[in-house]
């Protein structure tokens, strides 16, 4: 009679089973890290934060919406003939802004309102032309003799309305620590671009309070940030001894950097001629306050603040030379994002290892 094969169940010794489990866990962690690397690499490259953008046209050209071909910037004649004003949507010290229409596309038409500030207006136009990139609102045309600028329209408007936008049902899914930190990364990316721009080191001078800062930037429909107002963007050249002053009036308050405040006390009246100039590190001082606005008070935002505490403390150093560069801040923000995404994806992994 043929004997049936006899199978014996083998139990792994506890130590062997534990080693096998650790190996599998390490493989899972490595795989997760690889996936995170690919995800974050794609996130940074597609987030609109790179200087080079294949969708951008050559200098002097633009494309709008689904159109594939680039068109030359609109001239005075084309703007007068083809652009139709719809309504006024804003007015500042320098210009009035109109929602307008060009070939069935919504666009923004900006016109000078105060002739005494025409130099500021033309400086803003010069910066807008020279700095066209993924960080800057798209220029569609201009007319210097009529002091008119035509730019791309972004329906979500300026960053002043961010919290209201995030409470709209359509955008509530964006109201997370992750998306808010990405906006902070976008903001620091813009500052880093301005500090290392093709023109040199530029200082964002229209930034004397949080509301003023937020008004200078637009929120795109895919939740990225573009700088929109470049009227007050002076150039710093420390090696050449060229520093700046943001206006000719006294600046007050904790939001502006210490070096921007009158240094000679209340007993001595402000005198612009005696006010010392400063450099781009004034922008660095303001980053923690702006980022704090971006982070808001959603679940997880306090954890993000905790991770950013050291770099933000460094931004608030009284000596401008001791503050980090915008690139160092950007690197830290990205590392924190990577770390927190990894921890959220595999909670408890550190303790298990």
mmCIF file of C-alpha atoms in Angstrom, residues 78-322:
data_model
loop_
_atom_site.group_PDB
_atom_site.id
_atom_site.type_symbol
_atom_site.label_atom_id
_atom_site.label_comp_id
_atom_site.label_asym_id
_atom_site.label_seq_id
_atom_site.Cartn_x
_atom_site.Cartn_y
_atom_site.Cartn_z
ATOM 1 C CA UNK A 78 -4.916 96.479 -30.284
ATOM 2 C CA UNK A 79 -5.899 97.272 -26.688
ATOM 3 C CA UNK A 80 -8.066 100.214 -27.751
ATOM 4 C CA UNK A 81 -9.674 98.195 -30.555
ATOM 5 C CA UNK A 82 -10.057 94.722 -29.052
ATOM 6 C CA UNK A 83 -10.351 95.088 -25.255
ATOM 7 C CA UNK A 84 -13.729 95.929 -23.715
ATOM 8 C CA UNK A 85 -14.043 97.128 -20.117
ATOM 9 C CA UNK A 86 -16.701 95.340 -18.057
ATOM 10 C CA UNK A 87 -16.471 96.821 -14.557
ATOM 11 C CA UNK A 88 -14.073 98.391 -12.068
ATOM 12 C CA UNK A 89 -12.864 95.766 -9.561
ATOM 13 C CA UNK A 90 -10.308 97.746 -7.588
ATOM 14 C CA UNK A 91 -8.475 101.016 -7.115
ATOM 15 C CA UNK A 92 -5.220 101.787 -5.320
ATOM 16 C CA UNK A 93 -2.954 104.784 -4.907
ATOM 17 C CA UNK A 94 -1.369 104.256 -8.328
ATOM 18 C CA UNK A 95 -3.939 102.636 -10.609
ATOM 19 C CA UNK A 96 -7.537 101.610 -11.185
ATOM 20 C CA UNK A 97 -8.252 98.009 -12.186
ATOM 21 C CA UNK A 98 -10.998 96.886 -14.580
ATOM 22 C CA UNK A 99 -12.312 93.423 -15.310
ATOM 23 C CA UNK A 100 -12.322 93.403 -19.100
ATOM 24 C CA UNK A 101 -12.798 91.108 -22.100
ATOM 25 C CA UNK A 102 -10.520 90.256 -25.011
ATOM 26 C CA UNK A 103 -11.652 87.774 -27.660
ATOM 27 C CA UNK A 104 -14.096 86.112 -25.233
ATOM 28 C CA UNK A 105 -11.392 85.863 -22.542
ATOM 29 C CA UNK A 106 -11.649 87.643 -19.208
ATOM 30 C CA UNK A 107 -8.594 89.889 -18.709
ATOM 31 C CA UNK A 108 -7.511 92.677 -16.344
ATOM 32 C CA UNK A 109 -6.913 96.234 -17.530
ATOM 33 C CA UNK A 110 -4.959 98.530 -15.193
ATOM 34 C CA UNK A 111 -4.813 102.288 -15.751
ATOM 35 C CA UNK A 112 -2.883 105.046 -13.983
ATOM 36 C CA UNK A 113 -5.082 107.258 -11.812
ATOM 37 C CA UNK A 114 -2.531 109.610 -10.237
ATOM 38 C CA UNK A 115 -0.231 111.429 -12.672
ATOM 39 C CA UNK A 116 2.195 112.186 -9.835
ATOM 40 C CA UNK A 117 2.855 108.446 -9.517
ATOM 41 C CA UNK A 118 3.505 107.720 -13.179
ATOM 42 C CA UNK A 119 7.129 106.766 -12.427
ATOM 43 C CA UNK A 120 5.878 104.056 -10.035
ATOM 44 C CA UNK A 121 3.461 102.834 -12.690
ATOM 45 C CA UNK A 122 6.155 102.652 -15.366
ATOM 46 C CA UNK A 123 8.565 100.955 -12.944
ATOM 47 C CA UNK A 124 5.897 98.316 -12.289
ATOM 48 C CA UNK A 125 5.490 97.787 -16.028
ATOM 49 C CA UNK A 126 9.262 97.488 -16.485
ATOM 50 C CA UNK A 127 9.436 94.851 -13.725
ATOM 51 C CA UNK A 128 6.424 92.990 -15.129
ATOM 52 C CA UNK A 129 8.061 92.737 -18.559
ATOM 53 C CA UNK A 130 11.492 91.740 -17.254
ATOM 54 C CA UNK A 131 10.325 89.184 -14.665
ATOM 55 C CA UNK A 132 7.826 87.154 -16.693
ATOM 56 C CA UNK A 133 7.989 83.654 -15.223
ATOM 57 C CA UNK A 134 5.875 81.168 -13.332
ATOM 58 C CA UNK A 135 6.084 83.434 -10.294
ATOM 59 C CA UNK A 136 4.624 86.542 -11.924
ATOM 60 C CA UNK A 137 1.182 87.313 -13.355
ATOM 61 C CA UNK A 138 1.123 86.944 -17.140
ATOM 62 C CA UNK A 139 1.506 90.145 -19.149
ATOM 63 C CA UNK A 140 -0.771 90.337 -22.226
ATOM 64 C CA UNK A 141 -0.029 93.845 -23.466
ATOM 65 C CA UNK A 142 0.599 97.456 -22.499
ATOM 66 C CA UNK A 143 0.435 101.051 -23.743
ATOM 67 C CA UNK A 144 3.000 103.354 -22.179
ATOM 68 C CA UNK A 145 1.626 106.565 -23.662
ATOM 69 C CA UNK A 146 -1.809 105.814 -22.187
ATOM 70 C CA UNK A 147 -0.402 104.287 -18.974
ATOM 71 C CA UNK A 148 -2.298 101.039 -19.496
ATOM 72 C CA UNK A 149 -1.334 97.443 -18.653
ATOM 73 C CA UNK A 150 -3.225 94.287 -19.654
ATOM 74 C CA UNK A 151 -2.736 91.092 -17.619
ATOM 75 C CA UNK A 152 -4.274 87.647 -17.151
ATOM 76 C CA UNK A 153 -7.438 87.395 -15.036
ATOM 77 C CA UNK A 154 -7.583 85.136 -11.963
ATOM 78 C CA UNK A 155 -11.138 84.843 -10.605
ATOM 79 C CA UNK A 156 -10.096 83.981 -7.020
ATOM 80 C CA UNK A 157 -8.503 87.409 -6.695
ATOM 81 C CA UNK A 158 -5.859 88.456 -4.193
ATOM 82 C CA UNK A 159 -4.673 86.479 -1.178
ATOM 83 C CA UNK A 160 -6.686 88.754 1.098
ATOM 84 C CA UNK A 161 -9.698 86.570 0.319
ATOM 85 C CA UNK A 162 -7.963 83.228 0.947
ATOM 86 C CA UNK A 163 -9.886 82.231 4.079
ATOM 87 C CA UNK A 164 -13.221 83.199 2.536
ATOM 88 C CA UNK A 165 -12.367 81.159 -0.569
ATOM 89 C CA UNK A 166 -11.499 78.106 1.547
ATOM 90 C CA UNK A 167 -14.953 78.232 3.153
ATOM 91 C CA UNK A 168 -16.715 77.996 -0.218
ATOM 92 C CA UNK A 169 -18.057 74.393 -0.555
ATOM 93 C CA UNK A 170 -16.169 73.917 -3.837
ATOM 94 C CA UNK A 171 -12.817 74.597 -2.145
ATOM 95 C CA UNK A 172 -13.323 73.158 1.351
ATOM 96 C CA UNK A 173 -11.275 70.117 0.380
ATOM 97 C CA UNK A 174 -8.281 72.451 -0.044
ATOM 98 C CA UNK A 175 -8.511 73.661 3.552
ATOM 99 C CA UNK A 176 -5.851 71.315 4.949
ATOM 100 C CA UNK A 177 -2.439 71.811 6.572
ATOM 101 C CA UNK A 178 -0.842 70.231 3.497
ATOM 102 C CA UNK A 179 -2.396 72.639 0.989
ATOM 103 C CA UNK A 180 -1.821 75.632 3.272
ATOM 104 C CA UNK A 181 1.850 74.722 3.698
ATOM 105 C CA UNK A 182 2.133 74.450 -0.086
ATOM 106 C CA UNK A 183 0.855 78.039 -0.346
ATOM 107 C CA UNK A 184 3.517 79.140 2.140
ATOM 108 C CA UNK A 185 6.112 77.338 0.002
ATOM 109 C CA UNK A 186 4.791 79.175 -3.057
ATOM 110 C CA UNK A 187 5.092 82.515 -1.251
ATOM 111 C CA UNK A 188 8.678 81.873 -0.156
ATOM 112 C CA UNK A 189 9.455 80.680 -3.701
ATOM 113 C CA UNK A 190 8.348 84.071 -5.039
ATOM 114 C CA UNK A 191 10.530 85.906 -2.493
ATOM 115 C CA UNK A 192 13.467 83.658 -3.374
ATOM 116 C CA UNK A 193 12.913 84.411 -7.073
ATOM 117 C CA UNK A 194 12.861 88.171 -6.447
ATOM 118 C CA UNK A 195 16.035 87.958 -4.365
ATOM 119 C CA UNK A 196 17.835 86.137 -7.192
ATOM 120 C CA UNK A 197 16.007 87.582 -10.197
ATOM 121 C CA UNK A 198 17.512 88.158 -13.658
ATOM 122 C CA UNK A 199 17.745 91.844 -12.724
ATOM 123 C CA UNK A 200 19.497 91.243 -9.415
ATOM 124 C CA UNK A 201 18.298 91.316 -5.800
ATOM 125 C CA UNK A 202 14.874 92.969 -5.604
ATOM 126 C CA UNK A 203 13.060 93.995 -2.403
ATOM 127 C CA UNK A 204 9.263 93.755 -2.061
ATOM 128 C CA UNK A 205 8.654 97.220 -0.622
ATOM 129 C CA UNK A 206 4.834 97.273 -0.706
ATOM 130 C CA UNK A 207 4.762 95.193 2.464
ATOM 131 C CA UNK A 208 4.308 97.436 5.480
ATOM 132 C CA UNK A 209 1.496 95.337 6.963
ATOM 133 C CA UNK A 210 -0.009 91.888 6.391
ATOM 134 C CA UNK A 211 -3.031 93.162 4.461
ATOM 135 C CA UNK A 212 -0.779 95.109 2.094
ATOM 136 C CA UNK A 213 1.408 92.048 1.487
ATOM 137 C CA UNK A 214 -1.592 89.842 0.698
ATOM 138 C CA UNK A 215 -2.961 92.409 -1.746
ATOM 139 C CA UNK A 216 0.203 92.118 -3.870
ATOM 140 C CA UNK A 217 -0.383 88.441 -4.711
ATOM 141 C CA UNK A 218 -3.022 86.492 -6.652
ATOM 142 C CA UNK A 219 -4.458 83.060 -5.928
ATOM 143 C CA UNK A 220 -4.787 80.972 -9.081
ATOM 144 C CA UNK A 221 -7.643 78.554 -9.737
ATOM 145 C CA UNK A 222 -5.303 75.596 -9.136
ATOM 146 C CA UNK A 223 -4.235 77.091 -5.790
ATOM 147 C CA UNK A 224 -0.850 78.595 -6.485
ATOM 148 C CA UNK A 225 0.475 82.084 -5.876
ATOM 149 C CA UNK A 226 1.566 84.748 -8.357
ATOM 150 C CA UNK A 227 3.003 88.150 -7.537
ATOM 151 C CA UNK A 228 0.831 90.768 -9.202
ATOM 152 C CA UNK A 229 1.940 94.245 -8.122
ATOM 153 C CA UNK A 230 5.546 95.184 -8.853
ATOM 154 C CA UNK A 231 5.330 98.979 -8.573
ATOM 155 C CA UNK A 232 7.628 99.144 -5.518
ATOM 156 C CA UNK A 233 10.487 96.769 -6.239
ATOM 157 C CA UNK A 234 13.858 98.512 -5.765
ATOM 158 C CA UNK A 235 17.210 96.885 -6.502
ATOM 159 C CA UNK A 236 19.830 96.045 -3.875
ATOM 160 C CA UNK A 237 23.516 95.700 -4.720
ATOM 161 C CA UNK A 238 25.392 95.204 -1.459
ATOM 162 C CA UNK A 239 28.779 94.702 -3.120
ATOM 163 C CA UNK A 240 28.283 97.998 -4.937
ATOM 164 C CA UNK A 241 27.062 99.767 -1.810
ATOM 165 C CA UNK A 242 23.505 100.126 -3.095
ATOM 166 C CA UNK A 243 20.819 99.699 -0.426
ATOM 167 C CA UNK A 244 17.172 100.760 -0.398
ATOM 168 C CA UNK A 245 14.495 102.576 1.593
ATOM 169 C CA UNK A 246 10.842 101.617 1.175
ATOM 170 C CA UNK A 247 9.333 105.051 0.690
ATOM 171 C CA UNK A 248 10.098 108.361 2.316
ATOM 172 C CA UNK A 249 7.745 108.201 5.299
ATOM 173 C CA UNK A 250 8.283 106.774 8.754
ATOM 174 C CA UNK A 251 7.344 103.095 9.116
ATOM 175 C CA UNK A 252 5.971 101.794 12.414
ATOM 176 C CA UNK A 253 4.809 98.520 13.903
ATOM 177 C CA UNK A 254 6.179 95.045 14.586
ATOM 178 C CA UNK A 255 5.379 93.783 11.088
ATOM 179 C CA UNK A 256 8.121 95.835 9.426
ATOM 180 C CA UNK A 257 11.715 94.857 10.155
ATOM 181 C CA UNK A 258 13.613 96.664 12.955
ATOM 182 C CA UNK A 259 15.984 98.294 10.452
ATOM 183 C CA UNK A 260 12.965 99.851 8.684
ATOM 184 C CA UNK A 261 11.948 101.759 11.821
ATOM 185 C CA UNK A 262 13.256 105.176 12.866
ATOM 186 C CA UNK A 263 16.330 104.386 15.000
ATOM 187 C CA UNK A 264 16.729 107.690 16.872
ATOM 188 C CA UNK A 265 13.820 107.599 19.313
ATOM 189 C CA UNK A 266 10.621 109.548 19.820
ATOM 190 C CA UNK A 267 12.376 112.750 20.880
ATOM 191 C CA UNK A 268 13.931 113.233 17.451
ATOM 192 C CA UNK A 269 11.471 113.926 14.598
ATOM 193 C CA UNK A 270 11.652 111.614 11.582
ATOM 194 C CA UNK A 271 13.927 112.859 8.819
ATOM 195 C CA UNK A 272 14.153 110.766 5.659
ATOM 196 C CA UNK A 273 17.652 112.085 4.935
ATOM 197 C CA UNK A 274 18.871 110.637 8.245
ATOM 198 C CA UNK A 275 17.044 107.308 7.880
ATOM 199 C CA UNK A 276 19.586 104.514 7.187
ATOM 200 C CA UNK A 277 18.933 102.301 4.128
ATOM 201 C CA UNK A 278 18.666 98.504 4.298
ATOM 202 C CA UNK A 279 18.678 95.361 2.158
ATOM 203 C CA UNK A 280 16.445 92.422 1.138
ATOM 204 C CA UNK A 281 16.520 90.854 4.605
ATOM 205 C CA UNK A 282 13.487 93.029 5.440
ATOM 206 C CA UNK A 283 11.479 90.527 3.357
ATOM 207 C CA UNK A 284 12.859 87.660 5.454
ATOM 208 C CA UNK A 285 11.667 89.276 8.712
ATOM 209 C CA UNK A 286 8.069 89.221 7.425
ATOM 210 C CA UNK A 287 7.962 85.610 6.221
ATOM 211 C CA UNK A 288 6.895 84.036 9.583
ATOM 212 C CA UNK A 289 3.909 86.411 9.879
ATOM 213 C CA UNK A 290 2.765 85.766 6.316
ATOM 214 C CA UNK A 291 3.242 82.005 6.681
ATOM 215 C CA UNK A 292 1.290 82.056 9.935
ATOM 216 C CA UNK A 293 -1.633 83.533 7.985
ATOM 217 C CA UNK A 294 -1.334 80.801 5.355
ATOM 218 C CA UNK A 295 -1.279 77.989 7.915
ATOM 219 C CA UNK A 296 -4.477 79.199 9.552
ATOM 220 C CA UNK A 297 -6.082 77.118 12.298
ATOM 221 C CA UNK A 298 -6.890 73.815 10.637
ATOM 222 C CA UNK A 299 -6.083 70.380 12.037
ATOM 223 C CA UNK A 300 -2.330 69.793 11.844
ATOM 224 C CA UNK A 301 -1.326 73.437 11.372
ATOM 225 C CA UNK A 302 0.104 73.694 14.903
ATOM 226 C CA UNK A 303 2.334 70.688 14.199
ATOM 227 C CA UNK A 304 3.627 72.470 11.101
ATOM 228 C CA UNK A 305 4.314 75.602 13.150
ATOM 229 C CA UNK A 306 6.256 73.526 15.664
ATOM 230 C CA UNK A 307 8.493 72.131 12.899
ATOM 231 C CA UNK A 308 9.045 75.645 11.505
ATOM 232 C CA UNK A 309 9.765 77.236 14.892
ATOM 233 C CA UNK A 310 13.569 77.334 14.575
ATOM 234 C CA UNK A 311 13.697 78.738 11.038
ATOM 235 C CA UNK A 312 11.060 81.339 11.905
ATOM 236 C CA UNK A 313 12.993 82.352 15.035
ATOM 237 C CA UNK A 314 16.049 82.838 12.802
ATOM 238 C CA UNK A 315 13.968 85.058 10.470
ATOM 239 C CA UNK A 316 13.254 87.330 13.448
ATOM 240 C CA UNK A 317 16.900 87.958 14.336
ATOM 241 C CA UNK A 318 17.389 91.662 14.999
ATOM 242 C CA UNK A 319 20.630 91.709 12.997
ATOM 243 C CA UNK A 320 19.632 91.309 9.316
ATOM 244 C CA UNK A 321 22.934 89.544 8.538
ATOM 245 C CA UNK A 322 21.992 86.724 10.926
#
